[in-house]
Short mmCIF file of C-alpha atoms in Angstrom, two decimals:
data_model
loop_
_atom_site.label_atom_id
_atom_site.label_comp_id
_atom_site.label_asym_id
_atom_site.label_seq_id
_atom_site.Cartn_x
_atom_site.Cartn_y
_atom_site.Cartn_z
CA MET A 2 0.00 0.00 0.00
CA PRO A 3 2.06 3.02 -1.20
CA CYS A 4 1.69 6.23 0.81
CA ARG A 5 2.58 9.58 -0.69
CA SER A 6 2.30 13.19 0.43
CA LEU A 7 1.67 15.54 -2.50
CA GLY A 8 2.27 19.26 -2.49
CA PRO A 9 2.65 21.96 -1.67
CA ALA A 10 -0.67 22.85 -3.33
CA LEU A 11 -2.27 26.29 -3.37
CA ALA A 12 -3.28 27.08 0.21
CA THR A 13 -6.97 27.61 0.95
CA VAL A 14 -7.97 30.92 2.45
CA GLU A 15 -10.20 29.63 5.24
CA LEU A 16 -8.36 26.41 6.25
CA ARG A 17 -4.78 26.95 5.03
CA LEU A 18 -4.64 23.44 3.55
CA ARG A 19 -1.49 22.89 1.45
CA TYR A 20 -0.82 19.15 1.12
CA ILE A 21 -2.56 15.91 0.08
CA LEU A 22 -1.76 12.63 1.83
CA ASP A 23 -2.99 9.57 -0.07
CA ALA A 24 -2.75 5.79 0.24
CA ARG A 25 -3.20 3.66 -2.87
CA ASP A 26 -3.51 -0.11 -3.31
CA ASN A 27 -1.08 -1.55 -5.85
CA LEU A 28 -3.42 -4.30 -7.07
CA SER A 29 -6.89 -2.78 -7.22
CA GLY A 30 -6.08 0.93 -7.51
CA PHE A 31 -8.24 1.74 -4.49
CA VAL A 32 -7.23 5.11 -3.03
CA GLU A 33 -8.03 7.32 -0.06
CA ALA A 34 -6.73 10.85 0.46
CA ILE A 35 -6.89 13.73 2.92
CA ALA A 36 -5.92 17.42 2.79
CA LEU A 37 -3.36 18.55 5.39
CA LYS A 38 -2.08 21.89 6.67
CA LYS A 39 1.44 20.64 7.45
CA LYS A 40 3.50 17.53 6.79
CA THR A 41 4.19 16.31 10.34
CA GLY A 42 4.81 12.85 11.68
CA ARG A 43 1.90 13.12 14.13
CA SER A 44 -0.70 14.11 11.50
CA GLU A 45 0.43 11.43 9.06
CA ALA A 46 0.59 8.75 11.78
CA ASP A 47 -2.95 9.56 12.92
CA TRP A 48 -4.32 9.35 9.39
CA ILE A 49 -2.46 6.12 8.53
CA GLU A 50 -3.70 4.56 11.79
CA ASN A 51 -7.25 5.68 11.06
CA PHE A 52 -6.94 4.25 7.56
CA TYR A 53 -5.68 0.90 8.84
CA LEU A 54 -8.37 0.60 11.52
CA ARG A 55 -10.99 1.02 8.79
CA HIS A 56 -9.15 -1.28 6.34
CA PRO A 57 -7.28 -3.79 8.54
CA PHE A 58 -6.43 -6.18 5.69
CA VAL A 59 -3.46 -4.14 4.38
CA ARG A 60 -0.35 -6.35 4.38
CA ARG A 61 2.31 -3.62 4.26
CA PHE A 62 2.87 0.08 3.57
CA ILE A 63 5.34 1.52 1.06
CA ALA A 64 6.40 5.11 1.78
CA ASP A 65 9.06 7.62 0.84
CA ASN A 66 12.16 7.75 3.03
CA GLU A 67 11.26 11.24 4.31
CA THR A 68 11.03 12.70 7.79
CA GLU A 69 7.21 12.64 7.87
CA PHE A 70 7.29 8.84 7.51
CA VAL A 71 10.63 8.03 9.23
CA ASN A 72 9.76 9.08 12.79
CA GLN A 73 8.73 7.52 16.07
CA GLU A 74 5.02 8.31 15.61
CA VAL A 75 4.59 6.51 12.26
CA LEU A 76 7.04 3.67 12.84
CA GLY A 77 5.83 3.02 16.41
CA MET A 78 2.19 2.98 15.35
CA LEU A 79 2.85 0.51 12.49
CA LYS A 80 4.94 -1.72 14.77
CA ARG A 81 2.14 -1.81 17.32
CA LEU A 82 -0.33 -2.84 14.60
CA CYS A 83 2.12 -5.45 13.28
CA VAL A 84 2.19 -3.90 9.82
CA PRO A 85 5.58 -3.77 8.02
CA ILE A 86 6.66 -0.67 6.12
CA LYS A 87 9.04 -0.47 3.16
CA LEU A 88 10.88 2.80 2.67
CA ILE A 89 12.11 3.89 -0.77
CA GLU A 90 14.14 6.85 -1.95
CA PRO A 91 12.02 10.04 -2.05
CA TYR A 92 13.29 11.23 -5.40
CA HIS A 93 13.75 7.82 -6.96
CA PRO A 94 10.45 6.04 -6.18
CA GLU A 95 10.00 2.40 -6.82
CA THR A 96 9.13 1.78 -10.47
CA ASN A 97 5.36 1.40 -10.51
CA ALA A 98 3.69 3.00 -13.50
CA PRO A 99 0.02 2.47 -12.38
CA VAL A 100 0.66 4.05 -8.97
CA GLU A 101 2.52 7.02 -10.44
CA ARG A 102 -0.24 7.55 -13.00
CA GLY A 103 -2.75 7.48 -10.17
CA HIS A 104 -0.91 10.22 -8.29
CA ARG A 105 -0.78 12.40 -11.40
CA THR A 106 -4.46 11.77 -12.16
CA LEU A 107 -5.43 12.83 -8.65
CA LYS A 108 -3.50 16.10 -8.85
CA ASN A 109 -4.54 16.96 -12.42
CA THR A 110 -8.23 16.22 -11.84
CA ILE A 111 -8.41 18.43 -8.74
CA ALA A 112 -6.53 21.21 -10.54
CA LYS A 113 -8.98 21.06 -13.44
CA LEU A 114 -12.10 21.02 -11.26
CA ALA A 115 -10.86 23.90 -9.09
CA ALA A 116 -9.60 25.99 -11.98
CA ASP A 117 -12.17 28.73 -11.34
CA ASN A 118 -11.76 28.70 -7.55
CA LEU A 119 -8.27 27.58 -6.60
CA GLU A 120 -8.74 28.60 -2.97
CA SER A 121 -11.33 25.81 -2.53
CA TRP A 122 -9.47 22.97 -4.21
CA HIS A 123 -9.89 20.70 -1.16
CA ARG A 124 -13.67 20.60 -1.68
CA TYR A 125 -13.16 18.50 -4.81
CA LEU A 126 -10.92 15.92 -3.15
CA LYS A 127 -13.68 13.54 -2.01
CA GLN A 128 -15.47 13.62 -5.37
CA THR A 129 -12.19 12.92 -7.20
CA VAL A 130 -11.36 9.97 -4.94
CA PHE A 131 -14.88 8.56 -5.32
CA SER A 132 -14.64 8.76 -9.11
CA GLU A 133 -11.43 6.71 -8.98
CA HIS A 134 -13.18 4.10 -6.81
CA MET A 135 -16.00 3.71 -9.31
CA THR A 136 -14.02 3.88 -12.58
CA PRO A 137 -13.46 0.41 -14.12
CA LYS A 138 -9.82 -0.48 -14.80
CA ARG A 139 -9.08 -1.67 -18.31
CA THR A 140 -6.59 -4.31 -17.16
CA MET A 141 -9.01 -5.86 -14.63
CA GLY A 142 -12.45 -5.16 -16.07
CA CYS A 143 -13.90 -4.15 -12.71
CA ILE A 144 -13.93 -1.16 -10.39
CA PRO A 145 -11.33 -0.80 -7.58
CA ALA A 146 -13.99 -0.84 -4.85
CA GLU A 147 -15.03 -4.37 -5.92
CA LEU A 148 -11.60 -5.85 -5.38
CA TRP A 149 -10.84 -3.80 -2.30
CA TYR A 150 -13.87 -4.74 -0.23
CA GLY A 151 -13.67 -8.40 -1.29
CA ARG A 152 -10.53 -9.21 0.75
CA GLU A 153 -10.33 -10.90 4.11
CA ILE A 154 -9.26 -9.24 7.40
CA ASP A 155 -5.76 -10.38 8.40
CA PHE A 156 -4.86 -9.00 11.85
CA PHE A 157 -5.60 -9.68 15.52
CA VAL A 158 -8.29 -7.72 17.35
CA GLU A 159 -5.96 -7.42 20.37
CA ALA A 160 -3.89 -4.93 18.37
CA LEU A 161 -6.67 -2.38 18.87
CA ILE A 162 -6.41 -2.35 22.69
CA PRO A 163 -3.68 0.36 22.82
CA THR A 164 -5.80 2.51 20.53
CA TRP A 165 -8.82 1.99 22.76
CA ASN A 166 -6.74 2.93 25.80
CA ARG A 167 -5.54 6.11 24.08
CA LEU A 168 -9.03 7.15 22.99
CA ASP A 169 -10.72 6.25 26.27
CA ASP A 170 -11.88 9.06 28.57
CA ASP A 171 -9.88 7.58 31.48
CA PRO A 172 -6.37 6.65 30.29
CA ARG A 173 -5.65 5.04 33.68
CA MET A 174 -8.00 2.13 32.97
CA THR A 175 -6.31 -1.23 32.74
CA THR A 176 -6.82 -3.59 29.84
CA GLU A 177 -9.07 -5.82 31.98
CA GLU A 178 -11.23 -2.86 33.00
CA LEU A 179 -11.41 -1.66 29.41
CA ILE A 180 -12.52 -5.08 28.19
CA GLU A 181 -15.13 -5.23 30.97
CA ALA A 182 -16.44 -1.83 29.93
CA ARG A 183 -16.67 -3.02 26.34
CA CYS A 184 -18.53 -6.14 27.47
CA GLN A 185 -21.02 -4.02 29.38
CA GLN A 186 -21.55 -1.92 26.29
CA VAL A 187 -22.15 -5.06 24.20
CA LEU A 188 -24.65 -6.34 26.78
CA LYS A 189 -26.47 -3.00 26.70
CA ASN A 190 -26.63 -3.16 22.93
CA GLU A 191 -27.96 -6.71 23.15
CA GLU A 192 -30.72 -5.52 25.49
CA VAL A 193 -31.69 -2.81 23.03
CA MET A 194 -31.73 -5.30 20.16
CA GLU A 195 -33.77 -7.75 22.25
CA ASP A 196 -36.31 -5.02 22.99
CA ILE A 197 -36.57 -4.22 19.28
CA ALA A 198 -36.95 -7.91 18.47
CA ASN A 199 -39.72 -8.29 21.08
CA ARG A 200 -41.62 -5.35 19.63
CA VAL A 201 -41.30 -6.80 16.14
CA LEU A 202 -42.46 -10.19 17.45
CA ASP A 203 -45.48 -8.61 19.16
CA SER A 204 -46.37 -6.84 15.94
CA ARG A 205 -46.09 -10.08 13.97
CA MET A 206 -48.25 -11.88 16.53
CA ARG A 207 -50.93 -9.19 16.23
CA ASP A 208 -50.78 -9.49 12.46
CA LYS A 209 -51.13 -13.26 12.71
CA ALA A 210 -54.16 -12.84 14.99
CA ARG A 211 -55.78 -10.62 12.36
CA TRP A 212 -55.00 -13.16 9.65
CA ASP A 213 -56.56 -15.89 11.75
CA GLN A 214 -59.70 -13.78 12.10
CA VAL A 215 -59.87 -13.30 8.32
CA VAL A 216 -59.37 -16.99 7.65
CA GLU A 217 -62.00 -17.88 10.26
CA LYS A 218 -64.53 -15.54 8.63
CA LEU A 219 -63.80 -17.11 5.25
CA ARG A 220 -64.27 -20.57 6.76
CA GLU A 221 -67.60 -19.58 8.31
CA ALA A 222 -68.79 -18.34 4.91
CA ASN A 223 -67.54 -21.56 3.26
CA PHE A 224 -65.34 -19.41 1.06
CA LYS A 225 -62.23 -20.94 -0.47
CA ILE A 226 -59.14 -18.99 -1.51
CA ASN A 227 -56.09 -19.92 -3.56
CA ALA A 228 -52.95 -19.37 -1.46
CA LYS A 229 -50.84 -18.83 -4.58
CA LYS A 230 -53.02 -15.89 -5.56
CA CYS A 231 -52.93 -14.24 -2.12
CA GLU A 232 -50.47 -11.61 -0.94
CA TRP A 233 -49.74 -10.76 2.70
CA GLU A 234 -47.96 -7.94 4.52
CA LYS A 235 -48.43 -5.42 1.72
CA THR A 236 -48.15 -1.67 2.35
CA GLN A 237 -50.81 -1.05 -0.27
CA VAL A 238 -53.54 -3.06 -1.96
CA LEU A 239 -54.86 -2.71 -5.50
CA TYR A 240 -58.57 -3.50 -5.57
CA SER A 241 -61.11 -2.89 -8.29
CA GLY A 242 -59.27 0.07 -9.81
CA HIS A 243 -58.46 1.66 -6.44
CA VAL A 244 -55.30 1.80 -4.32
CA LEU A 245 -55.70 1.40 -0.55
CA ASP A 246 -52.78 2.25 1.73
CA GLY A 247 -52.06 3.90 5.06
CA ASN A 248 -52.98 7.35 3.73
CA GLY A 249 -56.41 6.40 2.43
CA ILE A 250 -58.00 5.41 -0.87
CA ARG A 251 -57.22 6.83 -4.28
CA PRO A 252 -57.70 5.89 -7.95
CA GLU A 253 -55.29 3.50 -9.60
CA ASP A 254 -52.54 5.44 -11.35
CA SER A 255 -52.83 3.47 -14.60
CA LYS A 256 -56.54 4.39 -14.85
CA THR A 257 -55.97 8.10 -14.27
CA THR A 258 -53.12 7.98 -16.78
CA ALA A 259 -55.45 6.42 -19.35
CA ILE A 260 -57.96 9.22 -18.75
CA ARG A 261 -55.23 11.86 -18.97
CA ASP A 262 -53.94 10.51 -22.30
CA TRP A 263 -57.42 9.96 -23.77
CA SER A 264 -57.74 11.70 -27.12
CA THR A 265 -60.66 14.01 -27.89
CA PRO A 266 -63.77 11.88 -28.59
CA ARG A 267 -64.93 12.13 -32.21
CA THR A 268 -68.00 9.93 -32.04
CA LEU A 269 -70.82 9.24 -29.60
CA ILE A 270 -69.40 5.77 -28.85
CA GLU A 271 -66.00 7.22 -27.92
CA LEU A 272 -67.63 9.82 -25.67
CA ARG A 273 -69.68 7.16 -23.88
CA SER A 274 -66.55 5.07 -23.31
CA PHE A 275 -64.68 8.02 -21.85
CA LEU A 276 -67.53 9.10 -19.56
CA GLY A 277 -68.05 5.49 -18.47
CA LEU A 278 -64.46 5.28 -17.20
CA ALA A 279 -64.53 8.77 -15.67
CA ASN A 280 -67.88 8.13 -13.98
CA TYR A 281 -66.34 5.16 -12.14
CA TYR A 282 -64.16 7.65 -10.23
CA ARG A 283 -66.74 10.40 -9.86
CA LYS A 284 -66.65 10.16 -6.07
CA PHE A 285 -63.12 11.61 -6.19
CA VAL A 286 -64.15 14.63 -8.26
CA ARG A 287 -65.82 17.56 -6.60
CA SER A 288 -68.78 18.83 -8.70
CA PHE A 289 -68.51 15.95 -11.17
CA SER A 290 -71.97 16.64 -12.60
CA THR A 291 -71.07 20.27 -13.12
CA ILE A 292 -67.87 19.53 -15.00
CA THR A 293 -69.38 16.88 -17.27
CA ALA A 294 -72.61 18.76 -18.07
CA PRO A 295 -71.50 19.94 -21.56
CA LEU A 296 -70.38 16.40 -22.42
CA ARG A 297 -73.56 14.73 -21.18
CA ARG A 298 -75.59 17.17 -23.23
CA LEU A 299 -74.27 15.43 -26.36
CA LEU A 300 -75.63 12.07 -25.15
CA LYS A 301 -79.28 13.09 -25.44
CA LYS A 302 -81.29 11.53 -28.22
CA GLU A 303 -82.35 14.81 -29.79
CA ALA A 304 -78.89 16.36 -29.50
CA ILE A 305 -76.86 17.07 -32.63
CA TRP A 306 -73.16 16.17 -32.37
CA LYS A 307 -71.25 19.44 -32.15
CA TRP A 308 -67.97 19.57 -30.25
CA ASP A 309 -67.53 23.17 -29.14
CA ARG A 310 -65.33 25.13 -26.73
CA ASP A 311 -67.48 24.18 -23.75
CA CYS A 312 -66.89 20.49 -24.48
CA THR A 313 -63.14 21.01 -24.84
CA SER A 314 -63.06 22.97 -21.58
CA ALA A 315 -65.09 20.29 -19.79
CA LEU A 316 -62.78 17.56 -21.07
CA LYS A 317 -59.68 19.42 -19.80
CA LYS A 318 -61.27 20.17 -16.41
CA LEU A 319 -62.29 16.55 -15.93
CA LYS A 320 -58.83 15.25 -16.80
CA ARG A 321 -57.21 17.76 -14.44
CA ALA A 322 -59.65 16.90 -11.64
CA LEU A 323 -58.91 13.18 -11.98
CA ILE A 324 -55.15 13.79 -11.98
CA GLU A 325 -55.30 16.17 -8.98
CA TYR A 326 -57.63 13.90 -7.04
CA LEU A 327 -58.20 14.11 -3.29
CA VAL A 328 -56.99 11.11 -1.28
CA PHE A 329 -60.03 9.93 0.63
CA LYS A 330 -59.90 8.56 4.14
CA VAL A 331 -60.77 4.90 4.36
CA ALA A 332 -64.03 4.66 6.25
CA ASP A 333 -63.50 3.59 9.86
CA LEU A 334 -66.70 1.93 11.08
CA SER A 335 -65.69 2.53 14.70
CA LEU A 336 -65.86 6.32 14.21
CA PRO A 337 -69.08 8.31 13.79
CA PHE A 338 -70.00 9.67 10.37
CA VAL A 339 -70.94 13.26 9.61
CA VAL A 340 -73.06 14.13 6.56
CA THR A 341 -73.16 17.72 5.32
CA THR A 342 -75.89 18.29 2.76
CA ASP A 343 -77.40 21.06 0.70
CA ALA A 344 -80.12 21.07 -1.94
CA SER A 345 -81.06 23.89 -4.26
CA GLN A 346 -83.29 24.28 -7.26
CA TYR A 347 -80.25 23.27 -9.33
CA GLY A 348 -78.96 20.11 -7.66
CA ILE A 349 -77.80 18.10 -4.64
CA GLY A 350 -74.39 18.39 -2.99
CA VAL A 351 -73.20 16.19 -0.10
CA VAL A 352 -69.96 15.39 1.74
CA LEU A 353 -69.45 12.30 3.91
CA GLN A 354 -66.76 12.91 6.56
CA GLN A 355 -65.12 11.41 9.65
CA ASP A 356 -62.97 12.91 12.39
CA ASP A 357 -59.85 10.74 12.88
CA GLY A 358 -58.30 13.01 15.51
CA ASN A 359 -56.65 15.28 12.95
CA GLY A 360 -59.82 17.09 11.93
CA TYR A 361 -62.58 16.11 9.52
CA ARG A 362 -61.45 14.22 6.42
CA ALA A 363 -63.65 13.47 3.43
CA VAL A 364 -64.67 9.88 2.85
CA GLU A 365 -66.64 10.54 -0.33
CA PHE A 366 -68.32 13.28 -2.37
CA MET A 367 -71.77 13.14 -3.93
CA SER A 368 -73.13 15.56 -6.52
CA ALA A 369 -76.26 15.14 -8.64
CA ARG A 370 -78.80 17.15 -10.57
CA MET A 371 -82.19 17.90 -9.11
CA PRO A 372 -84.81 16.05 -11.17
CA SER A 373 -87.06 18.29 -13.28
CA GLU A 374 -90.24 17.43 -11.38
CA LYS A 375 -88.62 18.61 -8.13
CA VAL A 376 -87.36 21.94 -9.45
CA ALA A 377 -90.58 23.91 -9.07
CA THR A 378 -91.53 22.45 -5.68
CA SER A 379 -90.90 23.93 -2.25
CA THR A 380 -87.53 24.16 -0.52
CA TYR A 381 -88.64 21.69 2.14
CA GLU A 382 -89.54 19.08 -0.47
CA ARG A 383 -86.19 19.50 -2.22
CA GLU A 384 -84.30 19.12 1.07
CA LEU A 385 -86.36 16.07 2.00
CA TYR A 386 -85.73 14.50 -1.41
CA ALA A 387 -82.00 15.21 -1.08
CA LEU A 388 -81.88 13.64 2.40
CA ARG A 389 -83.67 10.54 1.14
CA GLN A 390 -81.26 10.18 -1.78
CA ILE A 391 -78.22 10.64 0.45
CA LEU A 392 -79.31 8.03 2.98
CA ASP A 393 -80.06 5.54 0.24
CA HIS A 394 -76.73 6.21 -1.48
CA TRP A 395 -74.65 5.66 1.68
CA LYS A 396 -76.88 3.19 3.51
CA HIS A 397 -74.00 0.65 3.63
CA TYR A 398 -72.20 3.16 5.89
CA LEU A 399 -75.08 4.77 7.78
CA LEU A 400 -77.70 2.09 8.38
CA ARG A 401 -77.82 0.89 12.02
CA ARG A 402 -75.33 3.56 13.09
CA HIS A 403 -75.84 6.88 14.81
CA PHE A 404 -74.57 9.82 12.78
CA LYS A 405 -75.06 13.56 12.38
CA VAL A 406 -76.57 15.42 9.45
CA TYR A 407 -75.74 19.09 8.95
CA SER A 408 -78.15 21.05 6.78
CA ASP A 409 -79.19 24.68 6.39
CA HIS A 410 -82.91 23.65 6.39
CA GLU A 411 -84.75 21.96 9.24
CA THR A 412 -86.59 19.55 6.98
CA LEU A 413 -87.82 16.98 9.49
CA ARG A 414 -89.18 19.62 11.83
CA TRP A 415 -91.37 20.75 8.96
CA LEU A 416 -92.39 17.19 8.09
CA LYS A 417 -93.45 15.93 11.53
CA PRO A 418 -96.24 18.43 12.31
CA GLN A 419 -97.93 17.83 8.94
CA ALA A 420 -101.44 16.48 9.63
CA LYS A 421 -101.95 15.09 6.15
CA MET A 422 -99.15 13.91 3.87
CA THR A 423 -99.21 12.75 0.30
CA PRO A 424 -98.34 9.11 -0.39
CA LYS A 425 -94.98 10.25 -1.72
CA PHE A 426 -94.10 12.07 1.53
CA THR A 427 -95.35 9.14 3.58
CA ARG A 428 -93.09 6.73 1.64
CA TRP A 429 -90.10 9.04 2.05
CA ALA A 430 -90.72 9.45 5.77
CA ILE A 431 -90.82 5.67 6.25
CA GLU A 432 -87.51 5.25 4.39
CA ILE A 433 -85.82 8.05 6.36
CA ASP A 434 -87.13 6.73 9.67
CA GLN A 435 -84.96 3.58 9.31
CA PHE A 436 -81.83 5.63 10.07
CA ASP A 437 -80.62 6.82 13.46
CA PHE A 438 -79.28 10.34 13.03
CA GLU A 439 -79.27 13.75 14.67
CA LEU A 440 -80.16 16.74 12.50
CA LYS A 441 -77.92 19.76 13.10
CA PRO A 442 -78.76 23.14 11.54
CA ILE A 443 -75.89 24.98 9.87
CA LYS A 444 -75.88 28.44 8.34
CA GLY A 445 -75.53 28.59 4.58
CA LYS A 446 -72.35 30.68 4.69
CA TYR A 447 -70.61 27.89 6.65
CA ASN A 448 -71.94 25.11 4.42
CA VAL A 449 -69.31 25.84 1.79
CA VAL A 450 -68.53 22.45 0.23
CA ALA A 451 -72.04 21.06 -0.04
CA ASP A 452 -73.37 24.41 -1.18
CA ALA A 453 -70.72 24.58 -3.90
CA LEU A 454 -71.64 21.09 -5.10
CA SER A 455 -75.31 21.96 -5.47
CA ARG A 456 -75.48 25.59 -6.66
CA ARG A 457 -73.77 25.49 -10.04
CA ALA A 458 -74.40 27.28 -13.31
CA ASP A 459 -75.20 24.11 -15.27
CA TYR A 460 -77.86 23.17 -12.70
CA PHE A 461 -79.45 26.55 -13.26
CA GLY A 462 -79.38 25.75 -16.99
CA ALA A 463 -81.34 22.57 -16.29
CA MET A 464 -84.06 24.57 -14.52
CA VAL A 465 -84.29 27.04 -17.41
CA HIS A 466 -84.58 24.21 -19.93
CA TYR A 467 -87.20 22.14 -18.08
CA LEU A 468 -89.41 25.09 -17.10
CA ASP A 469 -89.14 26.66 -20.57
CA ILE A 470 -88.51 30.15 -19.19
CA GLY A 471 -85.58 30.99 -21.45
CA ARG A 472 -87.52 33.61 -23.38
CA ASP A 473 -88.66 35.39 -20.24
CA LEU A 474 -85.09 35.58 -19.00
#
């Protein structure tokens, strides 16, 4: 392992570094280097010792016969570590073309990289050394780091005891006391590792208990599964076009990519295919009905195919909404649900939420047009119709559970005192009465999300069309 001190180099302003000390392996070309202020026996002995303690498989060192290597610090340290050193003439180095080329490459590369800022040449030393580690050698066909780290350690651990004594806080400790201290440290580390292992084991046992519950439920339902087609301990699950992970539920990336790259529909069949895929993920898109209104207008029987600016704008908005989707919280059946609803003459807007301790998070959106026969009726009837639709839409979440409904109209208080009700109201009341919920009034200015989902311009267009009041307006 030849050692060489290069320099003097141009001194840095802030650190006054002038020299480079490097150690290079003859066989592999592996090299390590450090920038030094002065060439002293103590500094070079410390670095060579540090190098050997990190790479204890070096068989011998080759160094110039100079004062920085021929001194008590360097020679005594190498003797203690049982590493021989071969000294050669400083101005007539041992003939070794690869090593000499390596020294020149190191100096020339640093000089070229630091050409614009010579005062900071030492900052490029590590990058230059790393590049030499990772550059394949033509004669070997592999990188130096491969050969270097593939060798075996060839020295006794007892050789480190003097170094431990020197670095220890209390230099008066005997070797026996030092070894005892190291043993105590090892035992402490073993306790820490045992604690970590126990926690991992407890976690695996809890996971196994959950798996047993799943398997037991499948057995009770007489449901058979193929073990080769099952996956366990996954951080995320792909199911029916959705991705479920610790953050929540979101659309599958390949599906949203397909929607993003979908070309402009040119026929009615292509438009139906596109809307069919987008409609599958409508729960992730706020105001889905609003955005797709110009596109759905082309699906009517009496409509004439005419792709205009509104259709192009709707297509772009829908693609952007599906790409910038909101990650929904996975519904936790142990937490209460909160439904915020609003109904206007234009449509229905609802948000299903849960509080997981970090504030309310959306579980799902719902947005729909108000049917034409409900447009001209009273506000109470529209709110009652909206409530009925919401409860039916999310009955798999809400049935047999207590939940809260926030609305800016006290619909049920209007319904209960009615002496006579039409058959339609009676049927709606019976359907609503199956659910256990508490109605909470909320002012319209605070009902932002649901209000935004229901009061949209395209819903107003539906009212104008169905009531035939366009001329009056």
